[in-house]
């Protein structure tokens, strides 16, 4: 670990010394409810209302709520600090989750379910992007410039691997709780985790080390800087990763339902997450000559190739499906690291938490919309033919979208950039 004083001119302090050893496990668990809510809402609405289509629409409302309000939560954290924002959203989010359980099983119309589902997404505490923003701010504030690039790359690699872990095992936990207890159990568990661990994350001493915009030496950049093409292409790119998550898990669940074992979908889905997490951690070992714009294209190719194999796996059986998921995982993990690193490098002054929240909301929006569409298509396929074929092609389309956006980013990125050394040349 690099060592530096608070003015970055002397040695004696490391990143872990500034965050404490409890930070990383705390931040990992605190982001778990975020990964559980889309699938959790889908599960409880389907159980309570008896419709896969309604469940998919409920999941979509979660994503829309997160995408609409999440960046405002990030902006509030940039302006007023993470602690107060996390405390308020943790309480509101837990209340929304508990309310959803009651409303779903009540006699209230479907509109009420959708409204509460929107509130669940809108109040999600955005722990993951705030963790990234917090750590990057600490690195830039306390570590020497010559070591910031390496430490930032390693830190973002870990953060992306952590996201991979929760996005893979979140659905597994939802399935286990729903099967062992009832469909409302995952939502109640998410509410409890939010109250315990998100509040603990908010109160962690490291929150004080991430300065607000008003504390920055330079004023925060204008809001219009958030809508430049070079930043928006990253937001759309990370939303395409959410599309991959949503289409893959939902189509896989439908395939397993076709074969009479839908509860095993989460375990099979884990084949994508293991390699993905390992490769995400290995990104910091890549040569700087392997630029970020090149990484986006290369790893999108892996996701797309895996999608091709998955799309042709219906009659080939489980070994081919697992192979497809493993190849997709090779691409998804490093792709997430690449996108978050690009987002960090292109964040306007004083808007880091806003950008990280935009990226986090992009994933959940892509996942939820994909789950809604894929769930509806799968239900229609099963009712019409008893087989799931078209749905298995959707991850290929999602991967191809990411590849096209990577090509667009290639042309939007200059060959050399004057940005600070948080990453290799973009």
mmCIF file of C-alpha atoms in Angstrom:
data_model
loop_
_atom_site.group_PDB
_atom_site.id
_atom_site.type_symbol
_atom_site.label_atom_id
_atom_site.label_comp_id
_atom_site.label_asym_id
_atom_site.label_seq_id
_atom_site.Cartn_x
_atom_site.Cartn_y
_atom_site.Cartn_z
ATOM 1 C CA UNK A 1 0.000 0.000 0.000
ATOM 2 C CA UNK A 2 1.245 3.500 -0.686
ATOM 3 C CA UNK A 3 2.177 5.671 2.245
ATOM 4 C CA UNK A 4 1.679 9.394 2.525
ATOM 5 C CA UNK A 5 0.663 12.118 4.926
ATOM 6 C CA UNK A 6 -2.470 14.191 4.508
ATOM 7 C CA UNK A 7 -0.607 16.697 2.360
ATOM 8 C CA UNK A 8 0.817 13.936 0.180
ATOM 9 C CA UNK A 9 4.349 15.097 0.805
ATOM 10 C CA UNK A 10 5.602 12.575 3.316
ATOM 11 C CA UNK A 11 5.190 8.920 4.083
ATOM 12 C CA UNK A 12 3.398 7.235 6.939
ATOM 13 C CA UNK A 13 -0.190 6.595 5.902
ATOM 14 C CA UNK A 14 -1.820 3.900 3.786
ATOM 15 C CA UNK A 15 -5.293 3.639 2.288
ATOM 16 C CA UNK A 16 -6.267 0.907 4.750
ATOM 17 C CA UNK A 17 -4.921 3.009 7.596
ATOM 18 C CA UNK A 18 -7.253 5.796 6.521
ATOM 19 C CA UNK A 19 -10.311 3.580 6.031
ATOM 20 C CA UNK A 20 -9.683 0.996 8.761
ATOM 21 C CA UNK A 21 -9.775 -2.789 8.340
ATOM 22 C CA UNK A 22 -13.541 -2.942 8.895
ATOM 23 C CA UNK A 23 -14.345 -0.725 5.928
ATOM 24 C CA UNK A 24 -14.207 -3.235 3.092
ATOM 25 C CA UNK A 25 -16.327 -6.040 4.606
ATOM 26 C CA UNK A 26 -18.803 -3.428 5.843
ATOM 27 C CA UNK A 27 -19.081 -1.798 2.420
ATOM 28 C CA UNK A 28 -19.492 -5.235 0.810
ATOM 29 C CA UNK A 29 -22.444 -6.265 2.965
ATOM 30 C CA UNK A 30 -23.995 -2.777 2.852
ATOM 31 C CA UNK A 31 -24.390 -2.996 -0.939
ATOM 32 C CA UNK A 32 -26.130 -6.393 -0.821
ATOM 33 C CA UNK A 33 -29.698 -4.991 -0.471
ATOM 34 C CA UNK A 34 -29.174 -3.009 -3.686
ATOM 35 C CA UNK A 35 -28.436 -6.256 -5.549
ATOM 36 C CA UNK A 36 -31.415 -8.024 -3.958
ATOM 37 C CA UNK A 37 -34.166 -5.496 -4.611
ATOM 38 C CA UNK A 38 -34.871 -6.067 -8.327
ATOM 39 C CA UNK A 39 -35.143 -9.847 -8.031
ATOM 40 C CA UNK A 40 -36.790 -9.526 -4.615
ATOM 41 C CA UNK A 41 -39.542 -7.298 -6.006
ATOM 42 C CA UNK A 42 -40.019 -9.639 -8.958
ATOM 43 C CA UNK A 43 -40.351 -12.610 -6.598
ATOM 44 C CA UNK A 44 -42.845 -11.101 -4.180
ATOM 45 C CA UNK A 45 -45.069 -9.529 -6.863
ATOM 46 C CA UNK A 46 -45.247 -12.784 -8.820
ATOM 47 C CA UNK A 47 -46.071 -14.664 -5.624
ATOM 48 C CA UNK A 48 -48.643 -12.177 -4.352
ATOM 49 C CA UNK A 49 -50.296 -11.172 -7.628
ATOM 50 C CA UNK A 50 -49.798 -14.394 -9.617
ATOM 51 C CA UNK A 51 -48.433 -12.761 -12.760
ATOM 52 C CA UNK A 52 -44.930 -12.867 -14.207
ATOM 53 C CA UNK A 53 -45.773 -9.825 -16.285
ATOM 54 C CA UNK A 54 -46.801 -7.777 -13.235
ATOM 55 C CA UNK A 55 -43.659 -8.921 -11.466
ATOM 56 C CA UNK A 56 -41.549 -7.742 -14.377
ATOM 57 C CA UNK A 57 -43.292 -4.385 -14.448
ATOM 58 C CA UNK A 58 -42.736 -4.038 -10.700
ATOM 59 C CA UNK A 59 -39.013 -4.686 -11.232
ATOM 60 C CA UNK A 60 -38.991 -2.107 -14.004
ATOM 61 C CA UNK A 61 -40.458 0.492 -11.642
ATOM 62 C CA UNK A 62 -37.600 -0.205 -9.213
ATOM 63 C CA UNK A 63 -35.082 0.532 -11.942
ATOM 64 C CA UNK A 64 -36.905 3.637 -13.111
ATOM 65 C CA UNK A 65 -37.046 4.966 -9.554
ATOM 66 C CA UNK A 66 -33.333 4.354 -9.052
ATOM 67 C CA UNK A 67 -32.402 5.924 -12.386
ATOM 68 C CA UNK A 68 -34.616 8.972 -11.827
ATOM 69 C CA UNK A 69 -33.683 9.757 -8.224
ATOM 70 C CA UNK A 70 -30.313 8.014 -7.770
ATOM 71 C CA UNK A 71 -28.249 10.760 -9.431
ATOM 72 C CA UNK A 72 -30.000 13.348 -7.241
ATOM 73 C CA UNK A 73 -28.965 11.312 -4.200
ATOM 74 C CA UNK A 74 -25.399 11.344 -5.511
ATOM 75 C CA UNK A 75 -25.575 15.102 -6.067
ATOM 76 C CA UNK A 76 -26.841 15.563 -2.512
ATOM 77 C CA UNK A 77 -23.905 13.519 -1.225
ATOM 78 C CA UNK A 78 -21.505 15.710 -3.209
ATOM 79 C CA UNK A 79 -23.145 18.814 -1.735
ATOM 80 C CA UNK A 80 -23.897 17.837 1.873
ATOM 81 C CA UNK A 81 -21.696 14.806 2.478
ATOM 82 C CA UNK A 82 -22.390 11.091 2.355
ATOM 83 C CA UNK A 83 -23.250 10.586 6.020
ATOM 84 C CA UNK A 84 -26.518 12.515 6.241
ATOM 85 C CA UNK A 85 -27.663 11.357 2.795
ATOM 86 C CA UNK A 86 -27.037 7.691 3.606
ATOM 87 C CA UNK A 87 -28.785 7.936 6.963
ATOM 88 C CA UNK A 88 -31.904 9.481 5.458
ATOM 89 C CA UNK A 89 -32.098 7.107 2.485
ATOM 90 C CA UNK A 90 -31.444 4.035 4.657
ATOM 91 C CA UNK A 91 -34.475 4.786 6.823
ATOM 92 C CA UNK A 92 -36.711 5.669 3.863
ATOM 93 C CA UNK A 93 -35.581 2.620 1.882
ATOM 94 C CA UNK A 94 -36.249 0.224 4.735
ATOM 95 C CA UNK A 95 -39.717 1.718 5.199
ATOM 96 C CA UNK A 96 -40.425 1.367 1.458
ATOM 97 C CA UNK A 97 -39.339 -2.279 1.472
ATOM 98 C CA UNK A 98 -41.535 -3.163 4.428
ATOM 99 C CA UNK A 99 -44.439 -1.272 2.852
ATOM 100 C CA UNK A 100 -44.037 -3.275 -0.336
ATOM 101 C CA UNK A 101 -44.595 -6.559 1.488
ATOM 102 C CA UNK A 102 -47.864 -5.258 2.939
ATOM 103 C CA UNK A 103 -49.088 -3.631 -0.283
ATOM 104 C CA UNK A 104 -48.259 -6.644 -2.461
ATOM 105 C CA UNK A 105 -50.490 -8.940 -0.416
ATOM 106 C CA UNK A 106 -53.207 -6.352 0.163
ATOM 107 C CA UNK A 107 -56.323 -5.744 -1.913
ATOM 108 C CA UNK A 108 -54.928 -2.455 -3.222
ATOM 109 C CA UNK A 109 -54.766 -2.113 -7.023
ATOM 110 C CA UNK A 110 -51.654 -2.928 -9.023
ATOM 111 C CA UNK A 111 -50.955 0.781 -9.368
ATOM 112 C CA UNK A 112 -50.206 0.930 -5.635
ATOM 113 C CA UNK A 113 -47.702 -1.911 -5.972
ATOM 114 C CA UNK A 114 -45.950 -0.094 -8.810
ATOM 115 C CA UNK A 115 -45.869 3.157 -6.815
ATOM 116 C CA UNK A 116 -44.223 1.498 -3.837
ATOM 117 C CA UNK A 117 -41.815 -0.364 -6.141
ATOM 118 C CA UNK A 118 -40.814 3.010 -7.601
ATOM 119 C CA UNK A 119 -40.233 4.283 -4.044
ATOM 120 C CA UNK A 120 -38.020 1.265 -3.323
ATOM 121 C CA UNK A 121 -35.777 2.183 -6.241
ATOM 122 C CA UNK A 122 -35.920 5.914 -5.605
ATOM 123 C CA UNK A 123 -34.794 5.592 -1.979
ATOM 124 C CA UNK A 124 -32.040 2.997 -2.531
ATOM 125 C CA UNK A 125 -28.992 4.292 -0.631
ATOM 126 C CA UNK A 126 -26.493 3.939 -3.525
ATOM 127 C CA UNK A 127 -23.866 2.413 -1.245
ATOM 128 C CA UNK A 128 -21.714 1.016 -4.050
ATOM 129 C CA UNK A 129 -21.142 4.248 -5.996
ATOM 130 C CA UNK A 130 -20.658 6.171 -2.772
ATOM 131 C CA UNK A 131 -18.015 3.665 -1.693
ATOM 132 C CA UNK A 132 -16.163 4.232 -4.959
ATOM 133 C CA UNK A 133 -16.435 7.998 -4.648
ATOM 134 C CA UNK A 134 -15.300 7.849 -1.016
ATOM 135 C CA UNK A 135 -12.243 5.711 -1.739
ATOM 136 C CA UNK A 136 -11.203 7.705 -4.805
ATOM 137 C CA UNK A 137 -11.509 10.944 -2.814
ATOM 138 C CA UNK A 138 -9.339 9.493 -0.036
ATOM 139 C CA UNK A 139 -6.723 8.328 -2.548
ATOM 140 C CA UNK A 140 -6.584 11.710 -4.250
ATOM 141 C CA UNK A 141 -6.431 13.553 -0.948
ATOM 142 C CA UNK A 142 -3.910 11.481 0.998
ATOM 143 C CA UNK A 143 -1.752 9.469 -1.407
ATOM 144 C CA UNK A 144 1.168 10.825 -3.481
ATOM 145 C CA UNK A 145 0.363 11.594 -7.098
ATOM 146 C CA UNK A 146 2.860 9.078 -8.446
ATOM 147 C CA UNK A 147 1.026 6.215 -6.686
ATOM 148 C CA UNK A 148 -2.566 7.340 -7.195
ATOM 149 C CA UNK A 149 -2.986 5.675 -10.588
ATOM 150 C CA UNK A 150 -1.948 2.206 -9.405
ATOM 151 C CA UNK A 151 -3.901 2.338 -6.155
ATOM 152 C CA UNK A 152 -7.019 3.722 -7.868
ATOM 153 C CA UNK A 153 -6.919 0.987 -10.509
ATOM 154 C CA UNK A 154 -6.549 -1.719 -7.857
ATOM 155 C CA UNK A 155 -9.281 -0.205 -5.701
ATOM 156 C CA UNK A 156 -11.750 0.090 -8.567
ATOM 157 C CA UNK A 157 -10.923 -3.491 -9.556
ATOM 158 C CA UNK A 158 -11.812 -4.639 -6.050
ATOM 159 C CA UNK A 159 -14.992 -2.553 -6.018
ATOM 160 C CA UNK A 160 -16.130 -4.041 -9.325
ATOM 161 C CA UNK A 161 -15.350 -7.538 -8.066
ATOM 162 C CA UNK A 162 -17.419 -6.765 -4.975
ATOM 163 C CA UNK A 163 -20.297 -5.672 -7.213
ATOM 164 C CA UNK A 164 -19.920 -8.889 -9.173
ATOM 165 C CA UNK A 165 -20.142 -10.908 -5.963
ATOM 166 C CA UNK A 166 -23.318 -9.225 -4.718
ATOM 167 C CA UNK A 167 -25.019 -9.140 -8.118
ATOM 168 C CA UNK A 168 -24.381 -12.875 -8.501
ATOM 169 C CA UNK A 169 -25.153 -13.974 -4.966
ATOM 170 C CA UNK A 170 -27.960 -11.472 -4.352
ATOM 171 C CA UNK A 171 -30.378 -13.478 -6.518
ATOM 172 C CA UNK A 172 -29.150 -16.688 -4.878
ATOM 173 C CA UNK A 173 -29.929 -15.314 -1.419
ATOM 174 C CA UNK A 174 -33.353 -14.137 -2.606
ATOM 175 C CA UNK A 175 -34.089 -17.603 -3.937
ATOM 176 C CA UNK A 176 -32.937 -19.369 -0.799
ATOM 177 C CA UNK A 177 -34.959 -17.124 1.516
ATOM 178 C CA UNK A 178 -38.061 -17.267 -0.666
ATOM 179 C CA UNK A 179 -37.862 -21.055 -0.897
ATOM 180 C CA UNK A 180 -37.067 -21.626 2.767
ATOM 181 C CA UNK A 181 -39.556 -19.125 4.195
ATOM 182 C CA UNK A 182 -41.810 -17.161 1.838
ATOM 183 C CA UNK A 183 -41.654 -14.610 -0.960
ATOM 184 C CA UNK A 184 -41.678 -11.695 1.486
ATOM 185 C CA UNK A 185 -38.642 -12.937 3.424
ATOM 186 C CA UNK A 186 -36.011 -11.549 0.995
ATOM 187 C CA UNK A 187 -37.603 -8.091 1.146
ATOM 188 C CA UNK A 188 -37.717 -8.088 4.939
ATOM 189 C CA UNK A 189 -34.099 -9.301 5.019
ATOM 190 C CA UNK A 190 -33.073 -6.487 2.664
ATOM 191 C CA UNK A 191 -34.806 -3.960 4.933
ATOM 192 C CA UNK A 192 -32.958 -5.322 7.972
ATOM 193 C CA UNK A 193 -29.596 -5.319 6.168
ATOM 194 C CA UNK A 194 -30.204 -1.724 5.114
ATOM 195 C CA UNK A 195 -30.935 -0.554 8.639
ATOM 196 C CA UNK A 196 -27.964 -2.373 10.132
ATOM 197 C CA UNK A 197 -25.205 -2.133 7.551
ATOM 198 C CA UNK A 198 -26.016 0.944 5.476
ATOM 199 C CA UNK A 199 -26.368 2.995 8.660
ATOM 200 C CA UNK A 200 -23.084 1.511 9.923
ATOM 201 C CA UNK A 201 -21.491 2.443 6.593
ATOM 202 C CA UNK A 202 -22.854 5.973 6.941
ATOM 203 C CA UNK A 203 -21.447 6.320 10.445
ATOM 204 C CA UNK A 204 -18.051 4.852 9.526
ATOM 205 C CA UNK A 205 -15.223 7.352 10.205
ATOM 206 C CA UNK A 206 -14.133 7.247 6.554
ATOM 207 C CA UNK A 207 -17.255 9.236 5.638
ATOM 208 C CA UNK A 208 -15.608 12.320 7.103
ATOM 209 C CA UNK A 209 -12.601 11.914 4.793
ATOM 210 C CA UNK A 210 -14.646 12.346 1.622
ATOM 211 C CA UNK A 211 -15.027 16.120 1.198
ATOM 212 C CA UNK A 212 -18.237 17.776 0.065
ATOM 213 C CA UNK A 213 -18.285 20.051 -2.930
ATOM 214 C CA UNK A 214 -18.373 23.077 -0.674
ATOM 215 C CA UNK A 215 -15.145 21.908 0.953
ATOM 216 C CA UNK A 216 -13.288 21.493 -2.366
ATOM 217 C CA UNK A 217 -10.737 24.087 -3.289
ATOM 218 C CA UNK A 218 -12.430 24.473 -6.670
ATOM 219 C CA UNK A 219 -16.139 24.989 -7.158
ATOM 220 C CA UNK A 220 -18.159 22.048 -8.422
ATOM 221 C CA UNK A 221 -18.395 21.866 -12.202
ATOM 222 C CA UNK A 222 -21.657 22.988 -13.833
ATOM 223 C CA UNK A 223 -24.390 20.370 -14.123
ATOM 224 C CA UNK A 224 -24.129 20.511 -17.906
ATOM 225 C CA UNK A 225 -20.740 18.789 -17.613
ATOM 226 C CA UNK A 226 -22.613 15.620 -16.613
ATOM 227 C CA UNK A 227 -24.304 15.465 -20.022
ATOM 228 C CA UNK A 228 -21.275 15.471 -22.273
ATOM 229 C CA UNK A 229 -21.157 12.631 -24.799
ATOM 230 C CA UNK A 230 -17.884 11.206 -23.431
ATOM 231 C CA UNK A 231 -19.535 10.688 -20.041
ATOM 232 C CA UNK A 232 -23.003 9.661 -21.211
ATOM 233 C CA UNK A 233 -21.561 6.896 -23.402
ATOM 234 C CA UNK A 234 -20.145 5.346 -20.226
ATOM 235 C CA UNK A 235 -23.527 5.565 -18.496
ATOM 236 C CA UNK A 236 -25.181 3.830 -21.451
ATOM 237 C CA UNK A 237 -22.333 1.323 -21.544
ATOM 238 C CA UNK A 238 -22.780 0.321 -17.926
ATOM 239 C CA UNK A 239 -26.540 0.135 -18.471
ATOM 240 C CA UNK A 240 -25.791 -2.444 -21.168
ATOM 241 C CA UNK A 241 -24.012 -4.520 -18.514
ATOM 242 C CA UNK A 242 -27.218 -4.315 -16.486
ATOM 243 C CA UNK A 243 -29.052 -5.562 -19.588
ATOM 244 C CA UNK A 244 -26.689 -8.535 -19.661
ATOM 245 C CA UNK A 245 -27.372 -9.285 -15.992
ATOM 246 C CA UNK A 246 -31.146 -8.973 -16.342
ATOM 247 C CA UNK A 247 -31.561 -10.893 -19.596
ATOM 248 C CA UNK A 248 -29.195 -13.657 -18.536
ATOM 249 C CA UNK A 249 -30.674 -14.329 -15.095
ATOM 250 C CA UNK A 250 -34.297 -14.061 -16.224
ATOM 251 C CA UNK A 251 -33.901 -16.187 -19.348
ATOM 252 C CA UNK A 252 -31.900 -18.734 -17.370
ATOM 253 C CA UNK A 253 -34.652 -18.862 -14.738
ATOM 254 C CA UNK A 254 -37.230 -19.432 -17.454
ATOM 255 C CA UNK A 255 -35.088 -22.182 -19.003
ATOM 256 C CA UNK A 256 -34.770 -23.901 -15.636
ATOM 257 C CA UNK A 257 -38.521 -23.492 -15.123
ATOM 258 C CA UNK A 258 -39.043 -25.241 -18.456
ATOM 259 C CA UNK A 259 -37.015 -28.143 -17.075
ATOM 260 C CA UNK A 260 -38.804 -28.130 -13.722
ATOM 261 C CA UNK A 261 -36.024 -26.727 -11.537
ATOM 262 C CA UNK A 262 -36.275 -22.889 -11.438
ATOM 263 C CA UNK A 263 -34.762 -22.697 -7.939
ATOM 264 C CA UNK A 264 -31.413 -23.878 -9.343
ATOM 265 C CA UNK A 265 -31.096 -20.901 -11.701
ATOM 266 C CA UNK A 266 -29.134 -18.845 -9.175
ATOM 267 C CA UNK A 267 -26.591 -21.609 -8.693
ATOM 268 C CA UNK A 268 -26.071 -22.015 -12.448
ATOM 269 C CA UNK A 269 -25.857 -18.227 -12.807
ATOM 270 C CA UNK A 270 -22.901 -18.337 -10.423
ATOM 271 C CA UNK A 271 -20.801 -19.822 -13.257
ATOM 272 C CA UNK A 272 -20.602 -16.323 -14.708
ATOM 273 C CA UNK A 273 -19.703 -14.653 -11.435
ATOM 274 C CA UNK A 274 -16.707 -16.720 -10.343
ATOM 275 C CA UNK A 275 -14.521 -15.992 -13.368
ATOM 276 C CA UNK A 276 -15.871 -12.479 -13.566
ATOM 277 C CA UNK A 277 -14.771 -11.613 -10.035
ATOM 278 C CA UNK A 278 -11.318 -13.146 -10.555
ATOM 279 C CA UNK A 279 -10.725 -11.279 -13.823
ATOM 280 C CA UNK A 280 -12.014 -8.034 -12.302
ATOM 281 C CA UNK A 281 -9.381 -8.261 -9.576
ATOM 282 C CA UNK A 282 -6.687 -8.980 -12.179
ATOM 283 C CA UNK A 283 -7.322 -5.774 -14.133
ATOM 284 C CA UNK A 284 -4.722 -3.874 -12.118
ATOM 285 C CA UNK A 285 -2.078 -6.215 -13.565
ATOM 286 C CA UNK A 286 -2.820 -5.208 -17.162
ATOM 287 C CA UNK A 287 -0.227 -3.186 -19.042
ATOM 288 C CA UNK A 288 -0.967 0.543 -19.435
ATOM 289 C CA UNK A 289 -0.547 -0.036 -23.174
ATOM 290 C CA UNK A 290 -3.838 -1.975 -23.012
ATOM 291 C CA UNK A 291 -5.862 1.242 -22.986
ATOM 292 C CA UNK A 292 -9.299 1.650 -21.495
ATOM 293 C CA UNK A 293 -10.993 2.220 -24.838
ATOM 294 C CA UNK A 294 -9.394 -0.996 -26.137
ATOM 295 C CA UNK A 295 -10.437 -2.933 -23.022
ATOM 296 C CA UNK A 296 -14.057 -1.910 -23.483
ATOM 297 C CA UNK A 297 -14.110 -3.356 -26.999
ATOM 298 C CA UNK A 298 -12.126 -6.512 -26.198
ATOM 299 C CA UNK A 299 -14.123 -7.525 -23.142
ATOM 300 C CA UNK A 300 -17.413 -6.711 -24.866
ATOM 301 C CA UNK A 301 -16.385 -9.251 -27.513
ATOM 302 C CA UNK A 302 -16.140 -11.927 -24.796
ATOM 303 C CA UNK A 303 -19.620 -11.047 -23.531
ATOM 304 C CA UNK A 304 -21.006 -11.164 -27.066
ATOM 305 C CA UNK A 305 -19.333 -14.484 -27.891
ATOM 306 C CA UNK A 306 -20.741 -15.957 -24.690
ATOM 307 C CA UNK A 307 -24.136 -14.622 -25.743
ATOM 308 C CA UNK A 308 -23.836 -16.400 -29.098
ATOM 309 C CA UNK A 309 -23.130 -19.704 -27.344
ATOM 310 C CA UNK A 310 -26.002 -19.169 -24.894
ATOM 311 C CA UNK A 311 -28.416 -18.341 -27.712
ATOM 312 C CA UNK A 312 -27.686 -21.729 -29.287
ATOM 313 C CA UNK A 313 -27.721 -23.750 -26.067
ATOM 314 C CA UNK A 314 -31.372 -24.737 -25.708
ATOM 315 C CA UNK A 315 -30.975 -28.210 -27.187
ATOM 316 C CA UNK A 316 -27.330 -28.674 -26.180
ATOM 317 C CA UNK A 317 -27.979 -28.849 -22.453
ATOM 318 C CA UNK A 318 -26.403 -27.547 -19.277
ATOM 319 C CA UNK A 319 -22.682 -28.000 -20.100
ATOM 320 C CA UNK A 320 -22.979 -25.603 -23.043
ATOM 321 C CA UNK A 321 -24.926 -23.101 -20.942
ATOM 322 C CA UNK A 322 -22.258 -23.164 -18.229
ATOM 323 C CA UNK A 323 -19.559 -22.677 -20.894
ATOM 324 C CA UNK A 324 -21.468 -19.676 -22.269
ATOM 325 C CA UNK A 325 -21.824 -18.121 -18.807
ATOM 326 C CA UNK A 326 -18.125 -18.669 -18.051
ATOM 327 C CA UNK A 327 -17.069 -16.916 -21.271
ATOM 328 C CA UNK A 328 -19.460 -14.049 -20.546
ATOM 329 C CA UNK A 329 -17.941 -13.787 -17.073
ATOM 330 C CA UNK A 330 -14.456 -13.353 -18.567
ATOM 331 C CA UNK A 331 -15.741 -10.182 -20.185
ATOM 332 C CA UNK A 332 -18.236 -8.779 -17.673
ATOM 333 C CA UNK A 333 -15.887 -8.361 -14.683
ATOM 334 C CA UNK A 334 -13.070 -6.475 -16.444
ATOM 335 C CA UNK A 335 -15.659 -4.524 -18.441
ATOM 336 C CA UNK A 336 -17.219 -3.195 -15.235
ATOM 337 C CA UNK A 337 -13.790 -2.174 -13.930
ATOM 338 C CA UNK A 338 -13.044 -0.432 -17.226
ATOM 339 C CA UNK A 339 -16.316 1.493 -17.232
ATOM 340 C CA UNK A 340 -15.986 2.619 -13.615
ATOM 341 C CA UNK A 341 -12.374 3.668 -14.218
ATOM 342 C CA UNK A 342 -13.434 5.683 -17.249
ATOM 343 C CA UNK A 343 -16.228 7.221 -15.185
ATOM 344 C CA UNK A 344 -13.749 8.213 -12.501
ATOM 345 C CA UNK A 345 -11.348 9.735 -15.029
ATOM 346 C CA UNK A 346 -14.104 11.727 -16.715
ATOM 347 C CA UNK A 347 -15.938 12.888 -13.572
ATOM 348 C CA UNK A 348 -16.305 16.679 -13.517
ATOM 349 C CA UNK A 349 -14.773 18.522 -10.581
ATOM 350 C CA UNK A 350 -16.829 18.032 -7.420
ATOM 351 C CA UNK A 351 -19.287 15.635 -9.106
ATOM 352 C CA UNK A 352 -17.660 12.269 -8.375
ATOM 353 C CA UNK A 353 -20.473 10.862 -6.214
ATOM 354 C CA UNK A 354 -23.022 12.053 -8.777
ATOM 355 C CA UNK A 355 -21.203 10.258 -11.595
ATOM 356 C CA UNK A 356 -20.727 7.067 -9.562
ATOM 357 C CA UNK A 357 -24.432 7.118 -8.716
ATOM 358 C CA UNK A 358 -25.344 7.629 -12.371
ATOM 359 C CA UNK A 359 -23.308 4.537 -13.178
ATOM 360 C CA UNK A 360 -24.823 2.514 -10.340
ATOM 361 C CA UNK A 361 -28.321 3.550 -11.368
ATOM 362 C CA UNK A 362 -27.495 2.611 -14.953
ATOM 363 C CA UNK A 363 -26.772 -0.973 -13.932
ATOM 364 C CA UNK A 364 -29.952 -1.371 -11.910
ATOM 365 C CA UNK A 365 -32.099 0.299 -14.590
ATOM 366 C CA UNK A 366 -30.700 -1.949 -17.291
ATOM 367 C CA UNK A 367 -31.159 -5.022 -15.111
ATOM 368 C CA UNK A 368 -34.723 -4.219 -14.122
ATOM 369 C CA UNK A 369 -35.938 -3.263 -17.602
ATOM 370 C CA UNK A 370 -34.310 -6.379 -19.025
ATOM 371 C CA UNK A 371 -35.917 -8.534 -16.334
ATOM 372 C CA UNK A 372 -39.327 -7.046 -17.151
ATOM 373 C CA UNK A 373 -39.059 -7.581 -20.895
ATOM 374 C CA UNK A 374 -37.415 -10.995 -20.645
ATOM 375 C CA UNK A 375 -39.909 -12.172 -18.062
ATOM 376 C CA UNK A 376 -42.850 -11.169 -20.245
ATOM 377 C CA UNK A 377 -41.351 -12.805 -23.345
ATOM 378 C CA UNK A 378 -40.467 -15.976 -21.436
ATOM 379 C CA UNK A 379 -43.981 -16.273 -20.043
ATOM 380 C CA UNK A 380 -45.462 -15.938 -23.523
ATOM 381 C CA UNK A 381 -43.036 -18.520 -24.911
ATOM 382 C CA UNK A 382 -43.789 -21.035 -22.179
ATOM 383 C CA UNK A 383 -47.531 -20.596 -22.615
ATOM 384 C CA UNK A 384 -47.347 -20.877 -26.405
ATOM 385 C CA UNK A 385 -44.783 -23.648 -26.947
ATOM 386 C CA UNK A 386 -43.626 -24.826 -23.523
ATOM 387 C CA UNK A 387 -40.041 -23.929 -24.512
ATOM 388 C CA UNK A 388 -37.744 -20.935 -24.008
ATOM 389 C CA UNK A 389 -35.751 -20.113 -27.143
ATOM 390 C CA UNK A 390 -36.099 -16.434 -28.055
ATOM 391 C CA UNK A 391 -35.417 -15.381 -24.467
ATOM 392 C CA UNK A 392 -32.022 -17.109 -24.549
ATOM 393 C CA UNK A 393 -31.060 -14.828 -27.447
ATOM 394 C CA UNK A 394 -31.579 -11.617 -25.475
ATOM 395 C CA UNK A 395 -28.194 -11.710 -23.649
ATOM 396 C CA UNK A 396 -26.539 -11.758 -27.084
ATOM 397 C CA UNK A 397 -28.399 -8.578 -28.036
ATOM 398 C CA UNK A 398 -27.396 -6.967 -24.725
ATOM 399 C CA UNK A 399 -23.743 -7.873 -25.290
ATOM 400 C CA UNK A 400 -23.852 -6.528 -28.854
ATOM 401 C CA UNK A 401 -25.234 -3.217 -27.573
ATOM 402 C CA UNK A 402 -22.284 -2.943 -25.201
ATOM 403 C CA UNK A 403 -19.891 -3.697 -28.058
ATOM 404 C CA UNK A 404 -21.423 -0.980 -30.241
ATOM 405 C CA UNK A 405 -21.161 1.519 -27.396
ATOM 406 C CA UNK A 406 -17.531 0.522 -26.931
ATOM 407 C CA UNK A 407 -16.940 1.316 -30.614
ATOM 408 C CA UNK A 408 -18.632 4.682 -30.147
ATOM 409 C CA UNK A 409 -16.431 5.395 -27.144
ATOM 410 C CA UNK A 410 -13.353 4.531 -29.221
ATOM 411 C CA UNK A 411 -14.110 7.437 -31.560
ATOM 412 C CA UNK A 412 -15.062 9.745 -28.685
ATOM 413 C CA UNK A 413 -11.754 9.109 -26.895
ATOM 414 C CA UNK A 414 -8.586 10.948 -27.936
ATOM 415 C CA UNK A 415 -5.441 8.846 -28.313
ATOM 416 C CA UNK A 416 -3.831 10.643 -25.388
ATOM 417 C CA UNK A 417 -5.489 12.464 -22.503
ATOM 418 C CA UNK A 418 -4.184 14.997 -19.979
ATOM 419 C CA UNK A 419 -6.332 13.627 -17.142
ATOM 420 C CA UNK A 420 -4.789 12.747 -13.815
ATOM 421 C CA UNK A 421 -3.248 9.311 -13.588
ATOM 422 C CA UNK A 422 -6.186 7.360 -12.290
ATOM 423 C CA UNK A 423 -5.891 5.010 -15.233
ATOM 424 C CA UNK A 424 -3.917 4.209 -18.360
ATOM 425 C CA UNK A 425 -4.607 6.326 -21.407
ATOM 426 C CA UNK A 426 -8.273 6.273 -22.192
#
